PDB file of C-alpha atoms in Angstrom:
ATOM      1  CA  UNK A 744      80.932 109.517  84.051  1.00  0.00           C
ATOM      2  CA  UNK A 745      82.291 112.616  85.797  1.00  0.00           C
ATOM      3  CA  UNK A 746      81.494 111.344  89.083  1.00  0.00           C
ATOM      4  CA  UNK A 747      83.242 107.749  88.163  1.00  0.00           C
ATOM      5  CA  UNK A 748      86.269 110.012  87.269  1.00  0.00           C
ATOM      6  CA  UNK A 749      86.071 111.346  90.752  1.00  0.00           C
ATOM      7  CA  UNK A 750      85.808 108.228  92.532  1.00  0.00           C
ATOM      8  CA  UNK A 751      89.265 107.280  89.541  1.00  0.00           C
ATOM      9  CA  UNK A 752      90.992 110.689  91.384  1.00  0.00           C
ATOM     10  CA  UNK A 753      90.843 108.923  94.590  1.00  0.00           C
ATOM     11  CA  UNK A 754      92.122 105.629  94.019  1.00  0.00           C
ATOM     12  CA  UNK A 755      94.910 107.090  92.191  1.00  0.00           C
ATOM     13  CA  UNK A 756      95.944 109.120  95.311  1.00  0.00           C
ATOM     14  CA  UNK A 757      95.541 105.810  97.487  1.00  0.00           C
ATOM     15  CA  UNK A 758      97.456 103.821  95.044  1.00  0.00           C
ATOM     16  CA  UNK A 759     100.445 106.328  95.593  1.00  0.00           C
ATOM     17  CA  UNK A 760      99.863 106.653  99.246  1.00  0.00           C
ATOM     18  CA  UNK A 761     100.120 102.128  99.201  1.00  0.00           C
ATOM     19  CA  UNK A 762     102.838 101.941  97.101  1.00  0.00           C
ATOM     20  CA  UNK A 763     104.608 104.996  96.946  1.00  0.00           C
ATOM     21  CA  UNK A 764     104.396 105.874  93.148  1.00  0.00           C
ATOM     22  CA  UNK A 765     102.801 104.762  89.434  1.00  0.00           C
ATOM     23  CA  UNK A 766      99.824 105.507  90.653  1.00  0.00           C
ATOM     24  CA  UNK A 767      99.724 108.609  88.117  1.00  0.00           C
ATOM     25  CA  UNK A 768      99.833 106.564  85.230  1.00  0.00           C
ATOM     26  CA  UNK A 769      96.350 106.551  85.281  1.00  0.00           C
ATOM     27  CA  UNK A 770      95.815 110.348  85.555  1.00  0.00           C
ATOM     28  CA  UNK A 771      95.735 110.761  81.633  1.00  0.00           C
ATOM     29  CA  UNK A 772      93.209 108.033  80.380  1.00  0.00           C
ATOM     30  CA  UNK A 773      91.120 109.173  83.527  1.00  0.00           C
ATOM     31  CA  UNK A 774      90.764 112.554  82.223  1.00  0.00           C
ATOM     32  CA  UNK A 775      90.246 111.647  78.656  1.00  0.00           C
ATOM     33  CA  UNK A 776      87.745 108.784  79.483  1.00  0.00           C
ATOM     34  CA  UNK A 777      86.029 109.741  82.044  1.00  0.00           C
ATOM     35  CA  UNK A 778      86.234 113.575  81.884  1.00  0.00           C
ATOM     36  CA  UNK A 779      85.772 114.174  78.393  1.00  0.00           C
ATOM     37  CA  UNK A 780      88.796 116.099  78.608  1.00  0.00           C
ATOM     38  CA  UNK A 781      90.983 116.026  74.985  1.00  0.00           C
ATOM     39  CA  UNK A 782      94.272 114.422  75.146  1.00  0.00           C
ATOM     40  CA  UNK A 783      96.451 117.627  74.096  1.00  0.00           C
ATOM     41  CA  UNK A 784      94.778 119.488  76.955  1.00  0.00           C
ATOM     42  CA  UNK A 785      94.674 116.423  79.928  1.00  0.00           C
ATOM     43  CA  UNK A 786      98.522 116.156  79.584  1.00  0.00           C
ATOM     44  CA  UNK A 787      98.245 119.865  80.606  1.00  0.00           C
ATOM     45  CA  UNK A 788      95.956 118.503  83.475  1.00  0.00           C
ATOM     46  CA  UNK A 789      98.051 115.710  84.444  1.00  0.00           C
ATOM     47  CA  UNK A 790     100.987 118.203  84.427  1.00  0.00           C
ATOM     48  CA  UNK A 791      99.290 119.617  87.130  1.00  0.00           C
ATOM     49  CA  UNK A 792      98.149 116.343  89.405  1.00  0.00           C
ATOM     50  CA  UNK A 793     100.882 114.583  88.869  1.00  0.00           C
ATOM     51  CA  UNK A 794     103.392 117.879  90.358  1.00  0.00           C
ATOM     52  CA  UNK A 795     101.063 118.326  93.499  1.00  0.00           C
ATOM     53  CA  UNK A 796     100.892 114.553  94.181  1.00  0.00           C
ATOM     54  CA  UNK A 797     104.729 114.294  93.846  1.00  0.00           C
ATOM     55  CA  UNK A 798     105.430 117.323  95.506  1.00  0.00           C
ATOM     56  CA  UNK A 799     103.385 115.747  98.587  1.00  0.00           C
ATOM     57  CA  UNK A 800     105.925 112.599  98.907  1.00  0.00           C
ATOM     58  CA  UNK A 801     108.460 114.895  97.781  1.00  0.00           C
ATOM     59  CA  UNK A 802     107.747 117.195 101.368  1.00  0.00           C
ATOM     60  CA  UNK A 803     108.109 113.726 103.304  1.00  0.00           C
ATOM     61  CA  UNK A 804     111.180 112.218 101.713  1.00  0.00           C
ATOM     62  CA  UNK A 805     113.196 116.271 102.533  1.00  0.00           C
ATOM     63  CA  UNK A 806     111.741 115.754 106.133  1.00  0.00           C
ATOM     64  CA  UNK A 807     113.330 112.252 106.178  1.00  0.00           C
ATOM     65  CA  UNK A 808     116.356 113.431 104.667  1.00  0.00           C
ATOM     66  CA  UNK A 809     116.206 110.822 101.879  1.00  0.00           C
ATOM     67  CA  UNK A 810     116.542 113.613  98.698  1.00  0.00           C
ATOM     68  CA  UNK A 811     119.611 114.564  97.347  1.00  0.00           C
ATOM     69  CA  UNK A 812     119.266 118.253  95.643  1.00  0.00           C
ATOM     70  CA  UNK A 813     122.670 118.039  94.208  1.00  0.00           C
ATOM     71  CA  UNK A 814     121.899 115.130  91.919  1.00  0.00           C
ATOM     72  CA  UNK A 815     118.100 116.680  90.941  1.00  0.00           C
ATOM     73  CA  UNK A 816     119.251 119.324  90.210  1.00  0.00           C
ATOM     74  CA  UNK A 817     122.187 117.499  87.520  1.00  0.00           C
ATOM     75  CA  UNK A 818     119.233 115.964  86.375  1.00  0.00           C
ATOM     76  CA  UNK A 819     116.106 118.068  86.957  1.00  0.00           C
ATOM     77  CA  UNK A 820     117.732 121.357  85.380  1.00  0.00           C
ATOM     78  CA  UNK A 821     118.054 119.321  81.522  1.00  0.00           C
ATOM     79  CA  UNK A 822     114.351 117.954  82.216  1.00  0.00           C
ATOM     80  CA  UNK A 823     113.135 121.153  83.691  1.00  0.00           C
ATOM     81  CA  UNK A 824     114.417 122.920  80.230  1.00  0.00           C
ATOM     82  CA  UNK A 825     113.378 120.265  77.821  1.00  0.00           C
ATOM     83  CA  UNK A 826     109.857 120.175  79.522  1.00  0.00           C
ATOM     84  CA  UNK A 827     109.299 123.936  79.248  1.00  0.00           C
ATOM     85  CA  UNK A 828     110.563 123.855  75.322  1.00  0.00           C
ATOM     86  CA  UNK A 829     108.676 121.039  75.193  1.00  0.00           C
ATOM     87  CA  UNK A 830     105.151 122.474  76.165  1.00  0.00           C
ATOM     88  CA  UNK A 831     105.846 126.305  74.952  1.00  0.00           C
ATOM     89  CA  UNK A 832     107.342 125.369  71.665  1.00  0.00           C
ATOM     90  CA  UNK A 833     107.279 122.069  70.359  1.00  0.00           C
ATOM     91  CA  UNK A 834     103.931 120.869  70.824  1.00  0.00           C
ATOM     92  CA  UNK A 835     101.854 124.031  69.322  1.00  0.00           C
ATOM     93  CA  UNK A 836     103.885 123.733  66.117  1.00  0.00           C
ATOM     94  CA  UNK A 837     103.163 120.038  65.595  1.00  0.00           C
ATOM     95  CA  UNK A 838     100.065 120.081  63.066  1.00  0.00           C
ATOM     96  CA  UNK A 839      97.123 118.308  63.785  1.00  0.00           C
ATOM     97  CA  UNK A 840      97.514 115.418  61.302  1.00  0.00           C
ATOM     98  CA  UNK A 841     101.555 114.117  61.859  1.00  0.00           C
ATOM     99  CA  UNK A 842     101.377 111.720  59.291  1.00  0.00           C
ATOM    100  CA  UNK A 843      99.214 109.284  56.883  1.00  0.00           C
ATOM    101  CA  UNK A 844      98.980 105.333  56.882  1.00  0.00           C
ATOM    102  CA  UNK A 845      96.971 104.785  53.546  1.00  0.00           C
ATOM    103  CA  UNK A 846      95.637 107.742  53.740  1.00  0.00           C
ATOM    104  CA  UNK A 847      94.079 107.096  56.954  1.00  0.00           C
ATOM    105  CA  UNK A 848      95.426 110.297  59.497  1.00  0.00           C
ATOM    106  CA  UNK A 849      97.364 109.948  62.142  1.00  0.00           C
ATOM    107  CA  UNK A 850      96.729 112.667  64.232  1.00  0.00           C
ATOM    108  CA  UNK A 851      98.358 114.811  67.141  1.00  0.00           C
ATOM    109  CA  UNK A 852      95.568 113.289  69.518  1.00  0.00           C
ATOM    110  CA  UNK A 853      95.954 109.574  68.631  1.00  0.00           C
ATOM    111  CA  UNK A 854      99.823 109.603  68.718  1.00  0.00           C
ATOM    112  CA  UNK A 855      99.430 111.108  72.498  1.00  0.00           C
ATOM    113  CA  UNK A 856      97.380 108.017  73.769  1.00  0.00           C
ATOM    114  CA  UNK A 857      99.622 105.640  71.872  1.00  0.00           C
ATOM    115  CA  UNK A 858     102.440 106.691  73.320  1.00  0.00           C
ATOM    116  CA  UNK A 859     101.310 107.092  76.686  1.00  0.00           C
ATOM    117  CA  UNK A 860      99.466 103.450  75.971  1.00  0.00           C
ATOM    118  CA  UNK A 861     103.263 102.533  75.813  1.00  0.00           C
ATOM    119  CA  UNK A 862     104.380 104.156  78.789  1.00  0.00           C
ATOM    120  CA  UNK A 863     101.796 102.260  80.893  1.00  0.00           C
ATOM    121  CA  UNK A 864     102.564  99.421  79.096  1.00  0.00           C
ATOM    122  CA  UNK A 865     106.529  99.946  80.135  1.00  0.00           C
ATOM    123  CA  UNK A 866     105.175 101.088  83.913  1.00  0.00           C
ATOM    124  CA  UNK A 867     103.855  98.175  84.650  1.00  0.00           C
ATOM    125  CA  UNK A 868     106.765  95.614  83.881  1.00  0.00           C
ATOM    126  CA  UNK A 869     108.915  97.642  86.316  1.00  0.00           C
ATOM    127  CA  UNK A 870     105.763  97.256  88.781  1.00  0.00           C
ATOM    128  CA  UNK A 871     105.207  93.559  87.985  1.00  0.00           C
ATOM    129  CA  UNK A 872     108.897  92.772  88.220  1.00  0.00           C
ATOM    130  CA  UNK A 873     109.418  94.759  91.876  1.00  0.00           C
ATOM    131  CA  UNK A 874     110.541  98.047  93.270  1.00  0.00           C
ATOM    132  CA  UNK A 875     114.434  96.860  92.345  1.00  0.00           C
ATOM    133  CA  UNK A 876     114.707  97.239  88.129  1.00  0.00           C
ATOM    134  CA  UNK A 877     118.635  97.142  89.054  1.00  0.00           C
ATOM    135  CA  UNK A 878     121.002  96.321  91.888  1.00  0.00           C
ATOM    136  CA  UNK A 879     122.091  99.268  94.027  1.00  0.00           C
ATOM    137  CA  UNK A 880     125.740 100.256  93.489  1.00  0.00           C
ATOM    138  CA  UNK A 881     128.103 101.469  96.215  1.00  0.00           C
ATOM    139  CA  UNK A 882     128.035 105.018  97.021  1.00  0.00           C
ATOM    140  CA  UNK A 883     131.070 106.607  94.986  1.00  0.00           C
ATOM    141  CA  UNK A 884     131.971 110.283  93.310  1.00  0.00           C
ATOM    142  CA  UNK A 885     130.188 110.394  90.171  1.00  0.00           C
ATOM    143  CA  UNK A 886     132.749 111.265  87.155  1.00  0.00           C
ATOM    144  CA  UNK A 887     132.300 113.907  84.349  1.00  0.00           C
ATOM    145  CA  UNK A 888     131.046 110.979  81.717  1.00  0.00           C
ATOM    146  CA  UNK A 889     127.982 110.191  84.133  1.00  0.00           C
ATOM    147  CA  UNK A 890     126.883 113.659  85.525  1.00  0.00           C
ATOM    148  CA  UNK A 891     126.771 114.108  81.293  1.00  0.00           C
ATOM    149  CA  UNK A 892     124.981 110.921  80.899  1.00  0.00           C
ATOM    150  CA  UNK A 893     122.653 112.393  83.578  1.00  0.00           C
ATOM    151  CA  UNK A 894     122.480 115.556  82.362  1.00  0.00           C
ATOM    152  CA  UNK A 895     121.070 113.586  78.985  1.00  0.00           C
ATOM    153  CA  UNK A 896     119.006 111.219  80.522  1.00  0.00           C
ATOM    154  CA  UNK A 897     117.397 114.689  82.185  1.00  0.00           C
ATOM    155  CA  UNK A 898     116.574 115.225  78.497  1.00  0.00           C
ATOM    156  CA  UNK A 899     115.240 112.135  78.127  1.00  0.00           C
ATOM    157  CA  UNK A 900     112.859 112.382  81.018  1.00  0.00           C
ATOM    158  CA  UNK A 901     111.829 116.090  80.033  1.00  0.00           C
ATOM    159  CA  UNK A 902     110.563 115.143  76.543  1.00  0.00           C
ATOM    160  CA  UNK A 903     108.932 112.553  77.992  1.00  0.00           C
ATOM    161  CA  UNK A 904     107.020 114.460  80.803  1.00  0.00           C
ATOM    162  CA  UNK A 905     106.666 117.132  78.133  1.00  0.00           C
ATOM    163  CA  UNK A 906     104.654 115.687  75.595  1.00  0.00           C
ATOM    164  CA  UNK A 907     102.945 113.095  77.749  1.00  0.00           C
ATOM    165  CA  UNK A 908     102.046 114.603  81.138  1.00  0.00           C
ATOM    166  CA  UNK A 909     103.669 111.785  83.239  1.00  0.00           C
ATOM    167  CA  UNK A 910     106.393 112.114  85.530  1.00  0.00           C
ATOM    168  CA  UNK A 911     108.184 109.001  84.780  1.00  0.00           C
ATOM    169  CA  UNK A 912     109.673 108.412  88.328  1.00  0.00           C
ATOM    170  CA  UNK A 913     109.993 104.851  87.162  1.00  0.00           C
ATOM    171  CA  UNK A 914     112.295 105.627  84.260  1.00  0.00           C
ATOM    172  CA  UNK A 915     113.964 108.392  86.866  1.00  0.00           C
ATOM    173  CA  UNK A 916     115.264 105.738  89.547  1.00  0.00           C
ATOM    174  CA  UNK A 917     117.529 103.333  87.743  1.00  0.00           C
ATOM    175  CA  UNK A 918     119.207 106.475  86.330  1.00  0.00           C
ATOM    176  CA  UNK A 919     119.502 107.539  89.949  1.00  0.00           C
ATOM    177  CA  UNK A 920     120.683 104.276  91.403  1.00  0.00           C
ATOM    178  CA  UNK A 921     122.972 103.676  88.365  1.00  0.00           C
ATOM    179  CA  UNK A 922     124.708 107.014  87.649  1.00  0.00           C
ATOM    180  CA  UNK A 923     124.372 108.679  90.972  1.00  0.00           C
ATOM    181  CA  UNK A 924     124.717 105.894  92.820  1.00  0.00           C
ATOM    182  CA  UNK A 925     121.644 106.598  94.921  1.00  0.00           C
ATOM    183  CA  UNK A 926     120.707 104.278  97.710  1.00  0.00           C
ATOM    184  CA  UNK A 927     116.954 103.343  96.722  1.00  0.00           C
ATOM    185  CA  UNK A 928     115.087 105.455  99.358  1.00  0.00           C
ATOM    186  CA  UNK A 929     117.038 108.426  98.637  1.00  0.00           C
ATOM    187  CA  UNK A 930     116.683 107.450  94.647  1.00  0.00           C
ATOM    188  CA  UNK A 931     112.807 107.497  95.549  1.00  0.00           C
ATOM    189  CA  UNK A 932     112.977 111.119  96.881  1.00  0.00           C
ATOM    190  CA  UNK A 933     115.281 112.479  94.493  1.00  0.00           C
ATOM    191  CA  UNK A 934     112.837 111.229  91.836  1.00  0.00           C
ATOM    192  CA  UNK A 935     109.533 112.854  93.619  1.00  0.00           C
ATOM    193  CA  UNK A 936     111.815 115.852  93.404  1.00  0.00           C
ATOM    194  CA  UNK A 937     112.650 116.087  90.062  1.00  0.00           C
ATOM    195  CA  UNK A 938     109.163 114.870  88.964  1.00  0.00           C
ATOM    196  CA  UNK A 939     107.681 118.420  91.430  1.00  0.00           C
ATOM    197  CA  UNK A 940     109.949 120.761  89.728  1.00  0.00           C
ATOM    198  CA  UNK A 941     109.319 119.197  86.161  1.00  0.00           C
ATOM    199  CA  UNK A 942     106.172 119.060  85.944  1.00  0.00           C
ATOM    200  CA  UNK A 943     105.744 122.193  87.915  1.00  0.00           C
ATOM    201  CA  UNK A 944     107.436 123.924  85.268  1.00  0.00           C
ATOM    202  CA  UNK A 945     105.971 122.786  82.743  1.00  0.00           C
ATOM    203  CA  UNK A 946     102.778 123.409  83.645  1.00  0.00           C
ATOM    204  CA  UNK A 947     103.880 127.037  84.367  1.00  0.00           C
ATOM    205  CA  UNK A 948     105.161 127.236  80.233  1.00  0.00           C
ATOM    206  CA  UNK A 949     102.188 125.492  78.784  1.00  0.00           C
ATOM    207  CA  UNK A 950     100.688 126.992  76.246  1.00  0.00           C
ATOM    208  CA  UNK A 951      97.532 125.901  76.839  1.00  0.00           C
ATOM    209  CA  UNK A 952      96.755 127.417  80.300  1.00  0.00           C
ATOM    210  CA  UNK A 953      93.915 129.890  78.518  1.00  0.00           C
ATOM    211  CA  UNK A 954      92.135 126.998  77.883  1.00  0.00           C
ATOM    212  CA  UNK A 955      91.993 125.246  81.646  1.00  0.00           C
ATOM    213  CA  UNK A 956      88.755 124.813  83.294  1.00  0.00           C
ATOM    214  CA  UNK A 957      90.645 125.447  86.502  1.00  0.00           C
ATOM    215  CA  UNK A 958      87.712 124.153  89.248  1.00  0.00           C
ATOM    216  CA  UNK A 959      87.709 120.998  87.410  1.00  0.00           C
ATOM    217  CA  UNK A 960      90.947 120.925  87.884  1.00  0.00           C
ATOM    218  CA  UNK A 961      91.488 121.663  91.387  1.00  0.00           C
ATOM    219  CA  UNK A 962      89.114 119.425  92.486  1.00  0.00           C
ATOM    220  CA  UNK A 963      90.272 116.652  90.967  1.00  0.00           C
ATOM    221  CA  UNK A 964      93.775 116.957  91.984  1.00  0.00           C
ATOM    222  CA  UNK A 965      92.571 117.984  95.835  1.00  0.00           C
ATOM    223  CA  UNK A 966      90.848 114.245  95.803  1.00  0.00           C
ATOM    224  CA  UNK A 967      93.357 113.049  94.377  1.00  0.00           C
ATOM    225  CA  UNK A 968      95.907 114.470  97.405  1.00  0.00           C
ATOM    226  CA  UNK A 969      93.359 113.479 100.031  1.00  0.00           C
ATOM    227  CA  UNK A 970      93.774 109.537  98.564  1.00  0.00           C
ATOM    228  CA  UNK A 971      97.054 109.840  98.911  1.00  0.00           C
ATOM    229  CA  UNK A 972      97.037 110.776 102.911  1.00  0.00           C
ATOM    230  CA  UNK A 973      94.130 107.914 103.135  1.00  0.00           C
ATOM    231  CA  UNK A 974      96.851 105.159 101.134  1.00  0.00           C
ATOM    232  CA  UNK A 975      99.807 106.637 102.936  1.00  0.00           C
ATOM    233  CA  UNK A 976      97.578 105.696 106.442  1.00  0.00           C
ATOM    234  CA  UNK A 977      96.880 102.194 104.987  1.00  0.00           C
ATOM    235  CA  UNK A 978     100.164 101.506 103.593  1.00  0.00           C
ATOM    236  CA  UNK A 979     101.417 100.828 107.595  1.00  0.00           C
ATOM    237  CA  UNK A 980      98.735  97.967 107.628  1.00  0.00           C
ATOM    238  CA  UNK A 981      99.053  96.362 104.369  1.00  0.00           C
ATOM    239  CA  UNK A 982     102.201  95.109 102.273  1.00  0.00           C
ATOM    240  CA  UNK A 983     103.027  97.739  99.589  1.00  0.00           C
ATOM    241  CA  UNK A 984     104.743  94.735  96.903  1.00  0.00           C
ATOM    242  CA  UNK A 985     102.049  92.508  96.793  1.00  0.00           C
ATOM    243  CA  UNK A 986      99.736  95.731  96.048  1.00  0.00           C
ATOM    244  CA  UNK A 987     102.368  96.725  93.554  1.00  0.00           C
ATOM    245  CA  UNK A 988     102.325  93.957  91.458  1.00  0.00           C
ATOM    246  CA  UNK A 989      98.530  93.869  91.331  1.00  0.00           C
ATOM    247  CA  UNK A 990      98.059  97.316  90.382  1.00  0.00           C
ATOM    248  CA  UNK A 991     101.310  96.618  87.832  1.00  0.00           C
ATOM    249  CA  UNK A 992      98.639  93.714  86.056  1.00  0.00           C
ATOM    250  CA  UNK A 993      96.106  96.270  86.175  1.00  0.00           C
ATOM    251  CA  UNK A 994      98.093  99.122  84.633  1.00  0.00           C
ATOM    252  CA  UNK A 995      98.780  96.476  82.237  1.00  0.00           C
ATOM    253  CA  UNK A 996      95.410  95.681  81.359  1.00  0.00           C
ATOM    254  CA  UNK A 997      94.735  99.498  81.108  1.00  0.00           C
ATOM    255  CA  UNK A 998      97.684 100.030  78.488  1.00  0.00           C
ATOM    256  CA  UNK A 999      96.139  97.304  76.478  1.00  0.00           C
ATOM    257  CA  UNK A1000      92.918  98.779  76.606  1.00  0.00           C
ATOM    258  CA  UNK A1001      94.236 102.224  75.587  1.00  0.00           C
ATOM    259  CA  UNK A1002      95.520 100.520  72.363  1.00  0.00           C
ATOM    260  CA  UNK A1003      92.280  98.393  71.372  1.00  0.00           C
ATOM    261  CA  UNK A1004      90.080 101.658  71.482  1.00  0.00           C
ATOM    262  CA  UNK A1005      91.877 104.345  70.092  1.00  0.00           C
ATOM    263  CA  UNK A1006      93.442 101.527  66.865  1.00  0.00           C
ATOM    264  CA  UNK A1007      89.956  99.339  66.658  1.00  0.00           C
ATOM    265  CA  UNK A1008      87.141 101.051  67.858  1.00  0.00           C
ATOM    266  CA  UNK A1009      88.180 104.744  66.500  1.00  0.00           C
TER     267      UNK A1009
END
């Protein structure tokens, strides 16, 4: 199974490299599945994976000039601070067992996958549906009611990437194009951006460091950077939507699966 999980570490790189994000999404259920790994500690994992990989496109999109660090930072400083709270404080206090259904236990473990069953599940519409979830908006100053409103949705994004280990650029760029008024490429870079320094910090607060088997680690998120140079090499020969919207099915199918075996078979 571990090698499988390798061979899992390389297609998500190449599915970021082809289509230039959601590739990630899988990093969680790949750890738990196929490493072994339990989900409390692979969010700390995916922390990890998912900060290199975005702080590789991240690196292009500066070079290209297609990041704007005034706008991460609006956003990125709320979700930088709500992802650190998050992973320091608010998930070591949670107890094991959040709540009962019939006296059948819902616990701390099977919450994680259901939720992040739903994010995959909310991934892959926006993948399905295209790279545009909403029309880009004129460039225009942004008044004190939206750089608020991104300030919150920052929030939003940190409790998110907190408790699940995912960066959420997805959920990131219609706040981007919409508030910000980001043109799309630049929205896509700002995102990668905010996704590196969340995700980065988080990882750095987590209390569960002690408990990382660290070569595991770094070899699964070194194949997982060497897909993405491999996809990002491909991507000039083969159309990135079409690819998009197949992998969006797929992630779909994987969000359903996540639900029928931790609810049925568990």
């Amino acid at each position: 199974m571990e090698m499988i999980g390798y061979i899992a570490a390389a297609f998500i790189g190449i599915s970021l490299g082809l289509i230039g994000g959601g590739g990630s999404i899988l990093t969680l259920p790949v750890l738990v599945y196929l490493f072994g790994i339990p989900p409390g500690l692979a969010t700390s994992y995916s922390l990890f994976i998912v900060g290199a990989t975005s702080l590789i496109g991240a690196a292009g999109s500066f070079k290209r000039k297609q990041v704007d660090v005034r706008v991460a930072l609006l956003l990125g400083v709320p979700a930088i601070v709500t992802v650190f709270i998050t992973r320091r404080l608010l998930i070591p206090a949670l107890p094991l067992n959040l709540f009962y259904i019939s006296d059948v236990p819902v616990t701390r473990e099977l919450a994680t996958m259901l939720l992040f069953a739903a994010l995959m599940l909310t991934a892959s519409v926006f993948m399905i549906r295209g790279r545009q979830p909403v029309a880009e908006i004129p460039a225009g100053p942004m008044n004190g009611s939206k750089q608020a409103a991104l300030a919150g949705y920052g929030i939003g994004i940190g409790l998110v990437t907190g408790l699940l280990g995912a960066g959420g650029g997805f959920l990131i760029i219609p706040a981007l194009i919409l508030l910000a008024r980001l043109p799309m490429k630049k929205a896509v870079g700002t995102s990668l951006l905010i996704m590196t320094l969340s995700t980065g910090i988080g990882f750095m607060g987590d209390a569960a460091l002690p408990d990382i088997h660290w070569p595991l680690l770094l070899a699964i998120t070194a194949i997982a950077v060497a897909g993405i140079v491999v996809g990002g090499k491909l991507a000039t020969r083969i159309g990135s939507q079409q690819l998009k919207t197949a992998f969006g099915w797929f992630v779909l199918a994987m969000g359903i699966y996540v639900i029928v075996l931790e609810t049925v078979f568990k």
